[in-house]
CSV table of C-alpha atoms in Angstrom, one decimal:
chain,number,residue,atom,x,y,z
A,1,UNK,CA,-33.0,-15.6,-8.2
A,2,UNK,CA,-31.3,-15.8,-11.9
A,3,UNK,CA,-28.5,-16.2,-12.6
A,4,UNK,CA,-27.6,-12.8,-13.4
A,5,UNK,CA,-29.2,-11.3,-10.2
A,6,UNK,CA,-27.0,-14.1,-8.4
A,7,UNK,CA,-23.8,-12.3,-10.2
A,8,UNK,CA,-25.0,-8.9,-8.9
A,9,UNK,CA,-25.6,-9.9,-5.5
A,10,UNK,CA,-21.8,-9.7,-3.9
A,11,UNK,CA,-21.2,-10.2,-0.5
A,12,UNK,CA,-20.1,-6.1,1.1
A,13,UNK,CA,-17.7,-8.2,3.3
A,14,UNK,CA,-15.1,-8.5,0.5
A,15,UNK,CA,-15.2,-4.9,-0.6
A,16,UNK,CA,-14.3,-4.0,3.0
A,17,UNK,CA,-11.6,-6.9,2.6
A,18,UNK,CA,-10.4,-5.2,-0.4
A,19,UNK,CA,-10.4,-1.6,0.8
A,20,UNK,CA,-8.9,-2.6,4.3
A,21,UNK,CA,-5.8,-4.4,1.9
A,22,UNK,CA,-5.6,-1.1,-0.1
A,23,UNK,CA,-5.3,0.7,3.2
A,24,UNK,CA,-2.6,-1.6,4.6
A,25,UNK,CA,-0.5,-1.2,1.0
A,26,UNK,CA,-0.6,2.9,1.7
A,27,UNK,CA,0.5,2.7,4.7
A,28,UNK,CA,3.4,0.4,3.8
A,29,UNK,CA,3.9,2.7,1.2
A,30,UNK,CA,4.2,5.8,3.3
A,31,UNK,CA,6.4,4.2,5.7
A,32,UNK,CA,8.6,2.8,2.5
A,33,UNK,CA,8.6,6.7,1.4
A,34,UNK,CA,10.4,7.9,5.2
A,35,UNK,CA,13.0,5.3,4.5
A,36,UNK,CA,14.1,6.4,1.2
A,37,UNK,CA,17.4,8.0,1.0
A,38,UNK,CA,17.3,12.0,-0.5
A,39,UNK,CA,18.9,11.8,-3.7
A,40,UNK,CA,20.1,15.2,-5.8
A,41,UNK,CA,19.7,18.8,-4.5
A,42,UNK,CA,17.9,20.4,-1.3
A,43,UNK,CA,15.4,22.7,-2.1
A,44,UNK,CA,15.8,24.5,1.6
A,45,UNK,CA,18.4,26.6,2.1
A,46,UNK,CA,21.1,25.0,4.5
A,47,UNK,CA,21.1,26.9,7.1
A,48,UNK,CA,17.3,26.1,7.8
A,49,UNK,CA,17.8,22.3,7.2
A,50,UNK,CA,17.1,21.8,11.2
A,51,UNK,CA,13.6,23.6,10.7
A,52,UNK,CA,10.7,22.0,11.6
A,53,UNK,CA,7.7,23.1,10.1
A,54,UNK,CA,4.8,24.6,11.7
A,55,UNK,CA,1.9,24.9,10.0
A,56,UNK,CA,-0.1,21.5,9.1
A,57,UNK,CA,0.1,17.9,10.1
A,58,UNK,CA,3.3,16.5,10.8
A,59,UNK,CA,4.2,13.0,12.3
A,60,UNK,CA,4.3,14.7,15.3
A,61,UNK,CA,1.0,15.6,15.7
A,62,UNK,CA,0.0,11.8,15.2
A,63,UNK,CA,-0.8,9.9,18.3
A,64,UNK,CA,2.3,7.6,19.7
A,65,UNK,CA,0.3,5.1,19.7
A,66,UNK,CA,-1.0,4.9,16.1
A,67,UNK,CA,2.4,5.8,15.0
A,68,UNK,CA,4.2,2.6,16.4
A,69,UNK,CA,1.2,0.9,14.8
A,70,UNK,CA,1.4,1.8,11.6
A,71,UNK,CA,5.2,1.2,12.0
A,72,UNK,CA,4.3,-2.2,12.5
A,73,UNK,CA,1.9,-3.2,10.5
A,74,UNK,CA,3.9,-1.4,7.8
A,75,UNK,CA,6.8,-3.7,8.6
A,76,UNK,CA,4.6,-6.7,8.1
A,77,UNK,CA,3.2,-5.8,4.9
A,78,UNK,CA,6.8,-5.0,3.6
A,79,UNK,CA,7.7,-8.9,4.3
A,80,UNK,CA,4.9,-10.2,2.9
A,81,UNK,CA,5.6,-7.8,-0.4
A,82,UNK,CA,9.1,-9.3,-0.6
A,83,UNK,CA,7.7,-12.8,-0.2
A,84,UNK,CA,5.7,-12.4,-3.6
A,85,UNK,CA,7.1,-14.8,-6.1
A,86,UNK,CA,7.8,-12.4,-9.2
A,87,UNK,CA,9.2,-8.6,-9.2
A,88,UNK,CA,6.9,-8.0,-11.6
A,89,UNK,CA,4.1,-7.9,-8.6
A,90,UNK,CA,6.3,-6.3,-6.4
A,91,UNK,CA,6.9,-3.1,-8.7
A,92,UNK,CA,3.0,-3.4,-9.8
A,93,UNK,CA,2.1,-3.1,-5.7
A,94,UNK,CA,5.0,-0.5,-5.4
A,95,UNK,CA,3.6,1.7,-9.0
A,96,UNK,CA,-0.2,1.2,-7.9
A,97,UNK,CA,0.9,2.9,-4.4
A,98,UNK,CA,2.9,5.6,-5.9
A,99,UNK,CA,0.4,6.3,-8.4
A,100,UNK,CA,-2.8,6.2,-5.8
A,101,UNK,CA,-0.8,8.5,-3.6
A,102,UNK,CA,-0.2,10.8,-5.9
A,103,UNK,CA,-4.1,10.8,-6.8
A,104,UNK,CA,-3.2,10.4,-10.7
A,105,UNK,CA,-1.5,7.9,-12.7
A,106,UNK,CA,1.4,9.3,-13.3
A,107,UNK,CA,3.6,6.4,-12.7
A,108,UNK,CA,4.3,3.7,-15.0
A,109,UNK,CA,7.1,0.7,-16.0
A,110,UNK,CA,9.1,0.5,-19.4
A,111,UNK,CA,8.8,-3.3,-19.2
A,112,UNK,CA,5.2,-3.7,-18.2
A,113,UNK,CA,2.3,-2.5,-20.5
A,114,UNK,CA,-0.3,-0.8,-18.3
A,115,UNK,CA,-2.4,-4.2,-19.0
A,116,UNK,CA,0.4,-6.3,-17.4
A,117,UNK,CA,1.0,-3.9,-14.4
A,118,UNK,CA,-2.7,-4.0,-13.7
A,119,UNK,CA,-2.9,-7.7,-14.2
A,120,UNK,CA,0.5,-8.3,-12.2
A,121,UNK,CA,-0.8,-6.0,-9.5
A,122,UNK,CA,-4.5,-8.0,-9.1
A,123,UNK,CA,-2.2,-11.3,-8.6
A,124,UNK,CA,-0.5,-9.6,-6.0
A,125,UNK,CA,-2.9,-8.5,-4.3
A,126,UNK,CA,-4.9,-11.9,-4.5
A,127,UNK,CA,-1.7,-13.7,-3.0
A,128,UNK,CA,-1.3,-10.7,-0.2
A,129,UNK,CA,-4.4,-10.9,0.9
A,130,UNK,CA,-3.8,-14.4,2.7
A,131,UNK,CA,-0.9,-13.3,3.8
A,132,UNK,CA,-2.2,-10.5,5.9
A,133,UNK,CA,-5.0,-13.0,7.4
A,134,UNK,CA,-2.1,-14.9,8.2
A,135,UNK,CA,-0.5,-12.3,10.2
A,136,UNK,CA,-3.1,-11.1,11.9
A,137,UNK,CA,-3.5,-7.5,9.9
A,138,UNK,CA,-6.7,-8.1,8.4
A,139,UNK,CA,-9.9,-10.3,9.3
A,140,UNK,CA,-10.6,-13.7,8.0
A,141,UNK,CA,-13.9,-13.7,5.7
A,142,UNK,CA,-14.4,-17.7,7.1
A,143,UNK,CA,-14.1,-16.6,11.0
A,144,UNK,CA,-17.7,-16.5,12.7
A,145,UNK,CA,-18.8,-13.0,12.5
C-alpha cells in the first residue's frame, strides 16, 4: 500500500466518533435553546399564551424516557463546554450549533473571522471529544470492540 492509498484508508470508527460528538453538541444545544429567557414581544395574542399546540411534534409526544436522557446528557455536555479553556471555543461550539440548526450559516462573530471560528471550533471539538469518553457519553476508539 502507498503512501497516498494509506492517507485514503481512514478508519469509519472515527467518523461515527465525529458524528456521535455532533449529535451530542445539538442536543446540548436544543436543551440550551428551552433555557433561554424570551426577550422583546409575543407574537401570540395574550389571551392564548396557555395554548398548547396541536398539530406536530411537541416535547410531549417524546418518550419520558428519552427526554430525561437527553436532559442529562445535555447537562454533561454543557459542563464540559464551560470547562474549554478559551470563549473563543465556546462561542465557536455555540455559532456552529446555532448555525447547523438553522440548516444555513446564518450565524457569525464580529471578533472571529469565519477562518478563526472554524479553526476555534475544530480545537473544541478535539478537546470535547475526551471529555465525553470521560463521562461516559460516547465510546472509547481504544476499548476492545
Amino acid at each position: 500500500m502507498n503512501h497516498a492509498t494509506a492517507a485514503r484508508a481512514v478508519d469509519p470508527f472515527l467518523y461515527a466518533q465525529a458524528d456521535a460528538a455532533e449529535e451530542l453538541i445539538m442536543t446540548w444545544y436544543r436543551y440550551t435553546l428551552a433555557c433561554r429567557p424570551h426577550l422583546g414581544h409575543s407574537n401570540a395574542s395574550p389571551m392564548f399564551k396557555d395554548a398548547k399546540p396541536t398539530r406536530g411534534r411537541t416535547d410531549e409526544t417524546l418518550d419520558e424516557r428519552e427526554l430525561r436522557i437527553a436532559t442529562s446528557q445535555a447537562r454533561q455536555v454543557d459542563v464540559c463546554i464551560d470547562s474549554l479553556p478559551t470563549w473563543q471555543m465556546r462561542a465557536a461550539v455555540d455559532i456552529h450549533a446555532a448555525n447547523r440548526h438553522a440548516g444555513n450559516r446564518l450565524l457569525r462573530n464580529p471578533r472571529l473571522s469565519p477562518e478563526q471560528l472554524r479553526e476555534a471550533y475544530q480545537e473544541a471539538k478535539e478537546l470535547l471529544v475526551p471529555m465525553f469518553i470521560r463521562r461516559g457519553l460516547m465510546a472509547d476508539p481504544l476499548a476492545p470492540r
